[in-house]
Every structure is written in C-alpha cells, then in structure tokens.
XYZ file of C-alpha atoms in Angstrom:
549
model
C -28.079 48.937 -160.319
C -31.007 46.975 -161.286
C -29.354 43.518 -161.250
C -28.907 43.926 -157.422
C -32.512 42.692 -156.986
C -31.746 39.220 -158.452
C -31.637 36.183 -156.214
C -30.296 34.220 -158.981
C -28.482 35.027 -162.280
C -30.417 36.958 -165.005
C -32.149 34.497 -167.372
C -30.708 34.997 -170.847
C -32.096 32.520 -173.107
C -30.592 32.253 -176.648
C -30.856 29.669 -179.411
C -28.233 30.568 -181.907
C -27.280 28.736 -185.038
C -24.699 29.374 -187.751
C -27.553 30.663 -189.875
C -27.930 33.501 -187.392
C -24.748 35.317 -188.438
C -25.621 38.127 -190.844
C -24.164 41.508 -191.804
C -27.431 42.986 -193.217
C -30.709 43.775 -191.113
C -33.233 41.167 -191.134
C -37.151 41.768 -190.718
C -37.582 40.443 -187.069
C -40.462 40.295 -184.618
C -39.682 42.004 -181.377
C -41.844 41.650 -178.163
C -41.033 44.241 -175.613
C -42.973 43.573 -172.342
C -45.795 42.013 -174.435
C -45.925 44.911 -177.034
C -45.328 43.538 -180.623
C -43.019 45.212 -183.052
C -43.122 43.494 -186.418
C -40.503 43.560 -189.362
C -37.972 45.488 -187.305
C -34.679 45.498 -189.130
C -32.407 43.602 -186.690
C -28.759 42.723 -187.007
C -27.988 39.150 -186.125
C -24.571 38.111 -184.979
C -23.209 34.941 -183.378
C -23.623 36.000 -179.837
C -25.834 39.109 -179.932
C -28.743 40.721 -181.769
C -29.007 44.524 -182.425
C -32.131 46.577 -182.966
C -32.046 50.142 -184.262
C -32.633 52.910 -181.867
C -36.313 53.836 -182.094
C -39.933 53.469 -180.957
C -39.613 49.991 -179.411
C -37.576 51.571 -176.617
C -40.676 53.487 -175.558
C -42.326 50.109 -174.620
C -39.632 50.008 -171.915
C -40.343 53.503 -170.832
C -36.791 54.546 -171.929
C -35.784 58.055 -172.659
C -32.791 58.461 -175.068
C -30.751 61.037 -176.670
C -28.556 60.066 -179.859
C -25.088 61.628 -179.849
C -22.142 61.485 -182.220
C -20.400 58.521 -180.364
C -23.297 56.730 -178.672
C -26.719 56.944 -177.119
C -27.640 58.355 -173.572
C -30.423 56.376 -171.931
C -32.651 56.996 -168.980
C -34.707 54.208 -167.467
C -37.455 53.871 -164.790
C -36.240 54.144 -161.172
C -33.724 56.983 -161.841
C -31.394 54.741 -163.841
C -29.222 56.474 -166.424
C -26.273 55.581 -168.545
C -24.382 56.384 -171.726
C -23.791 53.620 -174.161
C -20.787 54.168 -176.498
C -20.169 52.543 -179.935
C -16.650 51.671 -178.833
C -16.759 50.905 -175.093
C -17.364 47.292 -173.751
C -18.862 48.620 -170.464
C -21.526 51.125 -169.471
C -21.531 52.792 -166.082
C -25.002 52.464 -164.565
C -25.518 54.721 -161.473
C -21.814 54.531 -160.792
C -21.252 50.786 -161.444
C -19.581 49.289 -164.469
C -21.454 46.653 -166.471
C -19.933 44.606 -169.199
C -21.762 44.959 -172.533
C -21.410 44.608 -176.164
C -20.672 47.959 -178.004
C -23.251 49.656 -180.114
C -23.192 48.990 -183.824
C -23.360 51.861 -186.301
C -24.698 51.764 -189.825
C -24.367 55.195 -191.435
C -25.830 57.663 -189.008
C -28.152 55.019 -187.192
C -27.129 53.152 -184.061
C -28.171 49.524 -183.167
C -28.575 48.500 -179.527
C -27.434 45.043 -178.391
C -30.580 43.402 -177.028
C -29.014 40.822 -174.788
C -26.658 43.349 -173.243
C -29.576 45.709 -172.850
C -31.549 42.906 -170.961
C -28.503 42.401 -168.656
C -28.234 46.068 -167.874
C -31.939 46.686 -167.166
C -32.763 43.290 -165.335
C -34.809 41.747 -168.205
C -35.172 38.405 -169.530
C -34.273 38.086 -173.188
C -35.446 35.106 -175.264
C -33.877 34.972 -178.834
C -35.080 32.467 -181.486
C -33.086 33.130 -184.818
C -35.022 30.336 -186.697
C -38.332 32.182 -186.115
C -36.764 35.612 -186.237
C -38.419 36.285 -182.893
C -36.896 38.087 -179.786
C -38.678 38.753 -176.594
C -37.813 41.043 -173.700
C -39.682 40.287 -170.631
C -39.728 41.271 -166.850
C -38.651 38.241 -164.787
C -40.637 37.284 -161.694
C -38.281 37.502 -158.812
C -40.189 36.524 -155.666
C -43.690 35.862 -154.188
C -44.467 36.772 -150.608
C -47.714 36.369 -148.575
C -48.974 37.762 -145.328
C -52.223 36.997 -143.620
C -53.870 40.218 -142.394
C -57.166 41.448 -140.974
C -58.701 41.988 -144.325
C -57.297 38.737 -145.930
C -54.088 37.695 -147.555
C -51.702 40.232 -148.825
C -49.493 38.820 -151.604
C -46.591 40.595 -153.175
C -45.032 39.569 -156.506
C -41.696 41.345 -157.293
C -40.549 41.640 -160.869
C -37.078 42.543 -162.197
C -38.442 45.603 -164.389
C -41.693 47.689 -164.268
C -44.562 46.274 -166.287
C -46.568 48.475 -168.561
C -50.102 47.595 -167.304
C -52.139 46.465 -164.330
C -52.651 42.707 -163.972
C -55.858 41.271 -165.128
C -57.614 39.703 -162.113
C -60.431 37.064 -162.036
C -62.003 34.146 -160.260
C -62.980 30.593 -161.316
C -65.190 28.058 -159.700
C -65.171 24.289 -159.442
C -62.682 24.186 -157.731
C -62.628 27.704 -156.379
C -59.576 29.781 -157.322
C -58.559 33.462 -157.995
C -55.794 34.550 -160.532
C -53.872 37.478 -161.647
C -52.219 37.636 -165.123
C -49.214 39.849 -165.509
C -48.656 40.821 -169.229
C -45.021 41.165 -170.215
C -43.646 38.939 -167.437
C -41.391 35.752 -167.719
C -41.638 32.875 -165.314
C -38.472 31.950 -163.223
C -37.905 29.411 -160.426
C -39.159 30.988 -157.289
C -40.234 29.539 -153.938
C -44.015 29.943 -152.971
C -45.264 30.657 -149.550
C -47.594 27.909 -147.929
C -50.851 29.256 -146.458
C -51.583 27.918 -142.915
C -54.465 28.101 -140.504
C -58.191 28.004 -141.329
C -57.832 30.605 -144.241
C -59.978 29.770 -147.212
C -56.755 30.026 -149.276
C -55.343 26.450 -149.526
C -52.322 27.039 -151.782
C -50.512 29.162 -154.451
C -49.374 28.265 -158.031
C -47.529 29.942 -160.855
C -47.461 29.397 -164.622
C -46.389 30.851 -167.905
C -49.845 31.419 -169.186
C -48.806 32.716 -172.556
C -45.502 32.940 -174.438
C -46.692 35.281 -177.156
C -47.287 37.665 -175.581
C -45.513 36.602 -172.406
C -47.941 36.382 -169.419
C -47.243 34.923 -166.001
C -50.315 33.728 -164.116
C -50.486 33.726 -160.329
C -53.166 31.392 -158.956
C -54.597 31.134 -155.366
C -56.480 27.961 -154.677
C -59.242 28.015 -152.067
C -62.054 25.920 -150.406
C -64.658 28.692 -150.963
C -65.309 31.645 -153.379
C -62.539 34.154 -153.367
C -62.135 37.761 -154.302
C -58.856 39.169 -155.721
C -57.897 42.907 -155.900
C -54.845 44.878 -156.742
C -53.822 46.779 -153.681
C -50.823 48.742 -154.898
C -47.632 48.893 -156.822
C -44.153 50.321 -156.124
C -40.486 50.194 -156.795
C -37.975 48.752 -154.385
C -34.696 50.781 -153.736
C -32.989 48.448 -156.107
C -35.422 49.342 -158.757
C -37.492 46.105 -159.007
C -41.155 46.574 -159.193
C -43.586 45.155 -156.665
C -47.293 44.300 -157.135
C -49.536 43.861 -154.042
C -52.728 41.702 -154.265
C -55.460 41.315 -151.641
C -57.183 37.896 -151.298
C -60.605 37.725 -149.494
C -63.601 35.565 -149.110
C -66.119 36.597 -151.614
C -68.912 36.755 -149.062
C -69.044 39.498 -146.358
C -65.839 41.309 -147.549
C -64.582 43.958 -145.111
C -63.885 47.315 -146.827
C -60.299 48.385 -147.230
C -58.272 51.027 -149.008
C -54.993 49.987 -150.746
C -52.994 52.691 -152.610
C -54.232 55.966 -153.754
C -52.610 57.049 -157.189
C -52.619 60.213 -159.214
C -53.380 59.173 -162.683
C -53.508 62.476 -164.537
C -53.125 66.168 -163.495
C -53.913 68.723 -166.198
C -54.994 72.327 -166.004
C -58.507 71.250 -166.412
C -58.884 67.686 -165.089
C -57.317 65.319 -162.556
C -57.928 61.637 -161.750
C -57.098 59.894 -158.564
C -57.342 55.930 -158.604
C -58.356 54.640 -155.188
C -57.483 50.920 -154.991
C -59.537 48.885 -152.701
C -62.915 47.582 -151.903
C -65.468 50.170 -150.884
C -68.928 48.533 -151.287
C -70.309 51.787 -152.824
C -69.487 55.406 -153.582
C -67.481 57.214 -150.910
C -68.530 60.482 -149.377
C -66.771 63.785 -150.111
C -67.123 67.492 -149.276
C -66.277 70.393 -151.652
C -65.440 73.765 -150.486
C -64.114 76.336 -152.892
C -60.659 74.945 -153.675
C -60.476 72.022 -151.194
C -61.851 68.604 -151.630
C -62.180 66.109 -148.674
C -62.949 62.489 -149.222
C -63.833 60.215 -146.293
C -62.138 56.845 -146.625
C -63.644 53.839 -144.697
C -60.207 52.567 -143.633
C -56.539 53.651 -143.461
C -54.733 53.038 -146.670
C -52.432 49.891 -146.648
C -49.741 51.891 -148.584
C -48.838 55.693 -148.538
C -50.109 58.212 -151.020
C -47.354 58.964 -153.512
C -46.128 62.515 -152.609
C -44.338 63.140 -155.879
C -44.358 66.577 -157.476
C -47.842 67.368 -158.745
C -46.612 69.742 -161.368
C -48.726 72.744 -162.467
C -52.005 70.865 -162.961
C -55.459 71.215 -161.293
C -54.366 69.389 -158.174
C -51.895 71.606 -156.244
C -51.274 69.042 -153.337
C -52.867 66.026 -151.479
C -52.270 64.220 -148.284
C -54.059 61.510 -146.206
C -55.086 62.340 -142.526
C -55.220 59.295 -140.328
C -58.160 58.960 -137.878
C -59.834 56.401 -135.526
C -60.872 53.599 -137.804
C -60.657 55.623 -141.027
C -58.897 58.301 -142.808
C -59.474 61.554 -144.916
C -58.069 62.385 -148.344
C -57.486 66.103 -148.537
C -57.005 67.661 -151.941
C -55.963 71.308 -152.549
C -56.982 72.603 -156.030
C -55.687 75.540 -157.981
C -59.311 76.597 -158.796
C -62.756 75.463 -157.957
C -63.938 72.243 -159.714
C -66.695 69.575 -159.795
C -65.918 65.998 -158.587
C -67.579 62.439 -158.950
C -66.601 58.903 -158.551
C -66.434 56.449 -161.220
C -66.251 52.605 -160.741
C -63.148 51.083 -161.994
C -64.176 47.341 -162.094
C -62.174 45.311 -159.707
C -59.603 47.911 -158.978
C -61.866 50.148 -156.993
C -63.013 53.721 -157.687
C -61.610 56.694 -159.782
C -62.165 60.233 -158.349
C -62.526 62.423 -161.453
C -62.029 66.266 -160.787
C -62.953 68.616 -163.541
C -62.977 72.393 -163.833
C -66.574 73.635 -164.015
C -67.883 73.655 -167.609
C -66.811 76.635 -169.741
C -69.320 79.234 -170.648
C -71.402 78.351 -173.589
C -70.600 79.704 -176.941
C -73.977 81.363 -177.106
C -76.850 82.024 -174.692
C -79.316 79.089 -175.057
C -82.742 78.512 -173.352
C -83.098 75.122 -171.626
C -86.441 74.165 -170.127
C -85.939 71.977 -167.225
C -88.952 69.882 -166.123
C -89.131 68.345 -162.690
C -91.417 65.351 -163.061
C -94.770 64.990 -161.118
C -95.614 67.470 -158.267
C -98.629 68.455 -156.125
C -101.455 65.794 -156.167
C -99.231 63.623 -158.426
C -96.458 62.281 -156.226
C -94.867 59.871 -158.630
C -93.077 56.787 -157.473
C -92.360 56.153 -153.758
C -89.660 54.042 -152.085
C -91.094 51.167 -149.990
C -91.705 51.969 -146.346
C -88.699 51.128 -144.119
C -88.470 51.236 -140.308
C -86.520 54.220 -139.110
C -86.213 55.878 -142.702
C -88.406 58.492 -144.065
C -90.034 57.380 -147.451
C -88.690 58.926 -150.558
C -91.179 60.570 -152.907
C -90.336 61.070 -156.597
C -91.831 64.543 -156.893
C -89.458 65.916 -154.148
C -86.368 64.348 -155.525
C -86.906 65.387 -159.150
C -87.490 68.963 -157.997
C -84.151 68.835 -155.927
C -82.265 67.450 -158.977
C -83.963 70.024 -161.363
C -82.832 72.911 -159.150
C -79.251 71.428 -159.142
C -79.255 71.257 -162.917
C -80.601 74.713 -163.251
C -77.706 76.064 -161.100
C -75.075 74.202 -163.201
C -76.435 75.266 -166.435
C -76.752 78.959 -165.396
C -73.103 78.763 -164.180
C -72.169 77.606 -167.624
C -73.859 80.469 -169.296
C -77.175 78.997 -170.263
C -80.720 80.475 -169.700
C -83.010 78.055 -167.740
C -86.862 77.987 -167.166
C -88.234 75.447 -164.952
C -91.837 74.113 -165.558
C -92.314 74.051 -161.673
C -90.390 75.508 -158.728
C -92.455 74.200 -155.904
C -94.537 71.240 -155.107
C -97.535 71.975 -157.254
C -99.284 69.960 -160.102
C -98.601 71.167 -163.658
C -100.636 69.426 -166.337
C -98.533 67.800 -169.101
C -99.968 70.135 -171.843
C -98.915 73.222 -169.749
C -95.386 71.723 -169.468
C -95.113 71.352 -173.312
C -96.652 74.786 -173.836
C -94.010 76.478 -171.655
C -91.186 75.024 -173.784
C -92.914 75.649 -177.260
C -94.156 79.133 -176.494
C -90.535 80.103 -175.288
C -88.905 78.483 -178.348
C -86.512 76.719 -176.138
C -83.435 75.186 -177.444
C -83.881 71.868 -175.411
C -86.359 70.368 -173.030
C -85.286 67.899 -170.276
C -87.612 66.245 -167.992
C -86.204 64.648 -164.856
C -87.922 61.569 -163.466
C -86.979 58.672 -161.271
C -88.118 54.999 -162.236
C -90.009 52.257 -160.497
C -90.924 48.687 -161.120
C -93.996 46.696 -160.012
C -91.858 44.214 -158.109
C -89.668 46.328 -155.790
C -85.823 45.564 -156.225
C -86.364 43.591 -159.356
C -85.079 46.286 -161.755
C -82.506 48.876 -161.537
C -80.147 51.092 -163.770
C -80.392 54.230 -166.208
C -82.689 54.851 -169.023
C -83.225 57.827 -171.199
C -86.409 58.246 -173.421
C -86.943 60.333 -176.727
C -89.405 60.415 -179.602
C -88.227 62.562 -182.566
C -84.915 61.780 -184.546
C -83.630 65.370 -183.595
C -83.841 64.385 -179.944
C -81.716 61.246 -180.173
C -78.289 62.957 -180.168
C -79.384 64.790 -176.941
C -80.482 61.555 -175.294
C -77.409 59.592 -176.374
C -75.185 62.333 -174.951
C -77.042 62.557 -171.657
C -77.247 58.656 -171.304
C -73.385 58.308 -171.943
C -72.611 60.893 -169.281
C -74.991 59.417 -166.862
C -73.576 55.930 -167.160
C -69.868 57.270 -166.765
C -70.597 59.619 -163.861
C -73.291 57.743 -161.652
C -72.067 54.348 -162.586
C -75.255 52.466 -162.729
C -76.306 49.707 -165.186
C -77.275 50.889 -168.575
C -80.760 49.868 -169.735
C -80.667 51.808 -173.056
C -81.953 54.793 -174.987
C -85.605 54.121 -175.723
C -87.909 55.717 -178.241
C -91.362 55.952 -176.565
C -94.374 58.185 -177.294
C -94.307 59.915 -173.882
C -96.413 63.107 -173.832
C -93.722 65.651 -173.182
C -91.159 64.391 -175.675
C -93.696 63.746 -178.341
C -95.402 67.219 -178.233
C -92.410 69.505 -177.789
C -90.931 70.760 -181.035
C -87.337 71.176 -179.809
C -84.871 68.381 -178.981
C -86.489 66.753 -175.890
C -85.641 63.902 -173.569
C -87.159 62.311 -170.456
C -84.396 60.955 -168.089
C -84.695 58.129 -165.606
C -81.461 58.023 -163.824
C -82.314 55.046 -161.530
C -84.984 53.220 -159.691
C -86.565 54.663 -156.587
C -87.828 51.178 -155.457
C -84.498 49.352 -155.661
C -82.838 49.095 -152.346
C -79.315 50.011 -153.476
C -80.375 52.884 -155.708
C -82.837 54.204 -152.962
C -79.861 54.578 -150.646
C -77.890 56.435 -153.270
C -80.778 58.850 -153.803
C -80.778 59.622 -150.149
C -77.338 61.086 -150.553
C -77.289 64.781 -151.939
C -73.873 64.055 -153.497
C -75.390 61.342 -155.545
C -78.237 63.733 -156.768
C -75.604 66.225 -157.469
C -73.779 63.733 -159.761
C -77.120 63.092 -161.588
C -77.502 66.824 -162.229
C -73.842 67.261 -163.345
C -74.047 64.311 -165.715
C -77.258 65.886 -167.532
C -75.544 69.140 -167.487
C -72.466 67.642 -169.222
C -74.641 65.733 -171.618
C -76.572 69.084 -172.691
C -73.320 70.948 -173.089
C -71.817 68.050 -175.283
C -74.920 68.125 -177.391
C -74.590 71.809 -178.209
C -70.870 71.502 -178.692
C -69.875 73.475 -175.712
C -67.848 70.906 -174.009
C -65.441 68.157 -175.270
C -67.046 64.701 -175.550
C -66.702 62.658 -172.472
C -64.541 59.387 -173.045
C -66.955 56.626 -173.914
C -67.087 54.296 -170.855
C -69.480 51.969 -169.365
C -71.662 51.327 -172.509
C-alpha cells in the first residue's frame, strides 16, 4: 500500500470552521498536482470534503468505473480498490484502510478528498474560507551519492508527479535548482556534501503554493550543471526522481535512463536522458536500428510491453566503455535525433513518407560545381578540407532518393562535378514546368566560426509557404539555431516561375557545424528534413509538430 513508503505520518492539513458545514455543493477551486479545476461543486462537511467523480481524477492518473453501490478505482503503481457508499474501509491491494464512505446525490457519487489523500499517499490542504483544496505529492526523502560523473541526487515523493521538473542554474553565488510542480514540502533530512566537490550544500523550499512547487537547490563554489537522469517507482509505490550535478566546464558524457515516450504504428520516440555533447551515431539496416552510446546507462531500459506500435522490442548491450541501444522495428523507418533542452536527446523514428497523392516533378539543384567550388572549410591538420560543391551534390542525391521513394519525379540540375550556369538551372525548371525548385547550399561567413545556424531564402509570395515548411522541418530535425526565412533576390529563386527556395542548412566554416557535415548521418538528416518540408507543402504528409522556432 502506498502509505508504507512514509517515514512519518501523512500530512493532512485542514482548516475547518463552523461555516464549512453545508448540505449543498459549493463552487470550489481544486488543485490536483498543480492542475487547477475551478468552480467544482464540492460538498463541505465538518471533517471532510467531497468532490464529484469526474475529470479532476484524471490529473491523478486514476482510472475509475462507477457501479451501483460505489466506484472501482485504479491508481499508478498497480494499486486498485473499490470504494463503497456504505463501507468505512477500502481494501487496497489486500490491506484495509479506514476512510469516509462515498456520498451520493441522485445518481452522482462524491469522493471524500482527505480520505483519498490518505489512501494514495498525498498531502491534502483544505481551506474552507477561500473555498480552496490542494492535493499534492509530499516529498519523502533526499539522498545524494558522489559518482565518477558528479553528484547523483535522488528525491522520493509519495505519489507520481505529472511532469518532469524544471531545472536551471543561477550565478552570484553559483547554484543549481530543480522545481517539482505538484509537490508539497515536508520535514526531511538533507545529506551533507563532503570532500573537494564543487557542491557545498543542499536546500529545499516550497517555491510556490498555488500551484504547489517544491524547489531543490544545490549550492556550489563554481558554475554547476543540473540534469534529470531518470525516474521510477519504488516497490512501495513512491516515485523517485534522479538528478545529476556536474561542474559546468568539461562535463564528461553520461547516459541516464532511456524512456519510450510514444509507440504508434507510424511513429516512435525514445527519450535519452543524459549529456552527450552532440548527436549520437546510429546505423539503420532494414528493420533494425542501432545507436552507439558514449557510456553505460545509469538506469536500465524500461522493458515494459511495447504493444503493437512501430517498435517491436529494444534492449541495451553493454560493452567496454560504452553501450549500444538496439531497436527492432515492425517495418523499415527513418530516424533522427532532436535536442530536448537540458534533458538530452529524443530519438524520433518514423515510417518512410507515404506515397504522394499525385506525381509531382521536383527540380533539385545542387549548388555550385566544377570551376565554382563554393565555400570551403578552414584547413585543419589531419582532416580533409570540405568543399561546398561536393557536399551539396551528396545531399541532393539523398534528397532525390527520398523524394522518389515517396512517389515524386525528380530532375537534378547536375549529377556530377560540373559547372552549370545559373540561367541554365532556371531554364531546366521552367522548361519542365516543375512543381517546385529546391536549391541546396551550405553557408559561410567572412570570419570563420562567427556565424552558424539555418536559413531558407525565397523571393515570390507563392514560395514562402514552401520555405516555411522546409525551414520548420530543418529546425526540428537537424537542431541548429534558426536564423530565419529571408526574402532575397537570389537569381535561381527570382527567375523560376514555380515555388522556389534556396536552402542553407548550416555554416561550412563554423567548427561545430563543419564536424557535423563530415557525418553522413547528419547529411541524411538534412535531406530528410527538406523532403518532409516538400511533402508537407504539397499536403502529402501531416504537419510536423512546431518545435524550435
């Protein structure tokens, strides 16, 4: 039963007055793990408050079935019980808990909230004067262990929270924090950091009461980073959140927990918690996807039932100094990484784009060529110099393959390292009466390393929707900084008569983006993002979730 995980008695805070006794429902504000339900008709009695069975219970992730003589309830952590309108106890996983019976008005049941809090391991705060009730998850304990990658801090709560904590850092003095929405502060002992660690102490506070938020703070003598490493349930049903604290400079890479966020027939998403320093490498072979991880995960992969979605199974294979995530798919699919802020990376796996509704002709223009090399990366010892004309041709071929797999007809303005004058490129598209023209380039800046990110250029109003669609997909899939959709009188987009864009995914003379462009997986992601943008523009693919803009 969930109350087994308490070190002290459940905190049930109630401020009742004689004015609280009523026989009619009163409009009341109910905060459930931070989610607000206003004007809820609540029955107020001398020692208990009752809320009608309904949507507010979903905020606790409860499932319920209303029966003639009560309500059957399922809670997270495999907890289930039946609450009768007559009985003074409920049996929770074989153990009797004293409760107030349900109230019934007509055909509607009302649940006693203080008794519900006691049953589930929640903190209930009741204020009849303000007509306010809060159900929050009480903090149970804080533990900390120093590891090779930094401090691993575990916070245990009496009931599962609905969202990841918000993490951040502050300066003068240096400190890192994690805010837990829907949580209530209780009296817990804090560990004391020792040794030469940059962490000098830990603190807790009730950062907000409406909505309830508990803030955990780590004080330090130098800049810190803070990340979520994992979450899980104890055998008693309490929820644990694991945080990693590291010096902000020279952070070693680490992998926390790998979570399957979604798994439908057409799309699956894994969340890889950790610090990776950049994109990971993966290999795709038919129905298998293998991701090389820089370190062994701190916590095991959740091997729960994957259902009938795109991902059939997944496992982590440990190796010397690292690990591999192997994913078995039910059908071939594309994959790419998406940055998830301080959390780490999301691995997005999508079934190859569906066949276009009609055959359309796309002209793909690989920028530069022959005597015109385009931009070049700065000379670097031990590394070959990258030349724009070679990379644009590589990306153009990849884009051609993806578009043809989706049912489009594709003509390239050049298929080898030759010089094609700009008027000839335009003439190819205009003479063929193409449905769209996409010119692939890579950017550069006079001062190497001073500029980076993604840009898409257009000229005519009919071209803007195509530019917007490609730009949005590039930001989401390759994860670089967005520099905007820009209207410029560039020759190839000014003289073509169909929707036309010139794409600059990143900067060839920026050190980080140069290294990314050396990776064929990254160039494949660029082509995939452009392909998705084209398909969305023509209505052949659902619009990608707007992210990163």
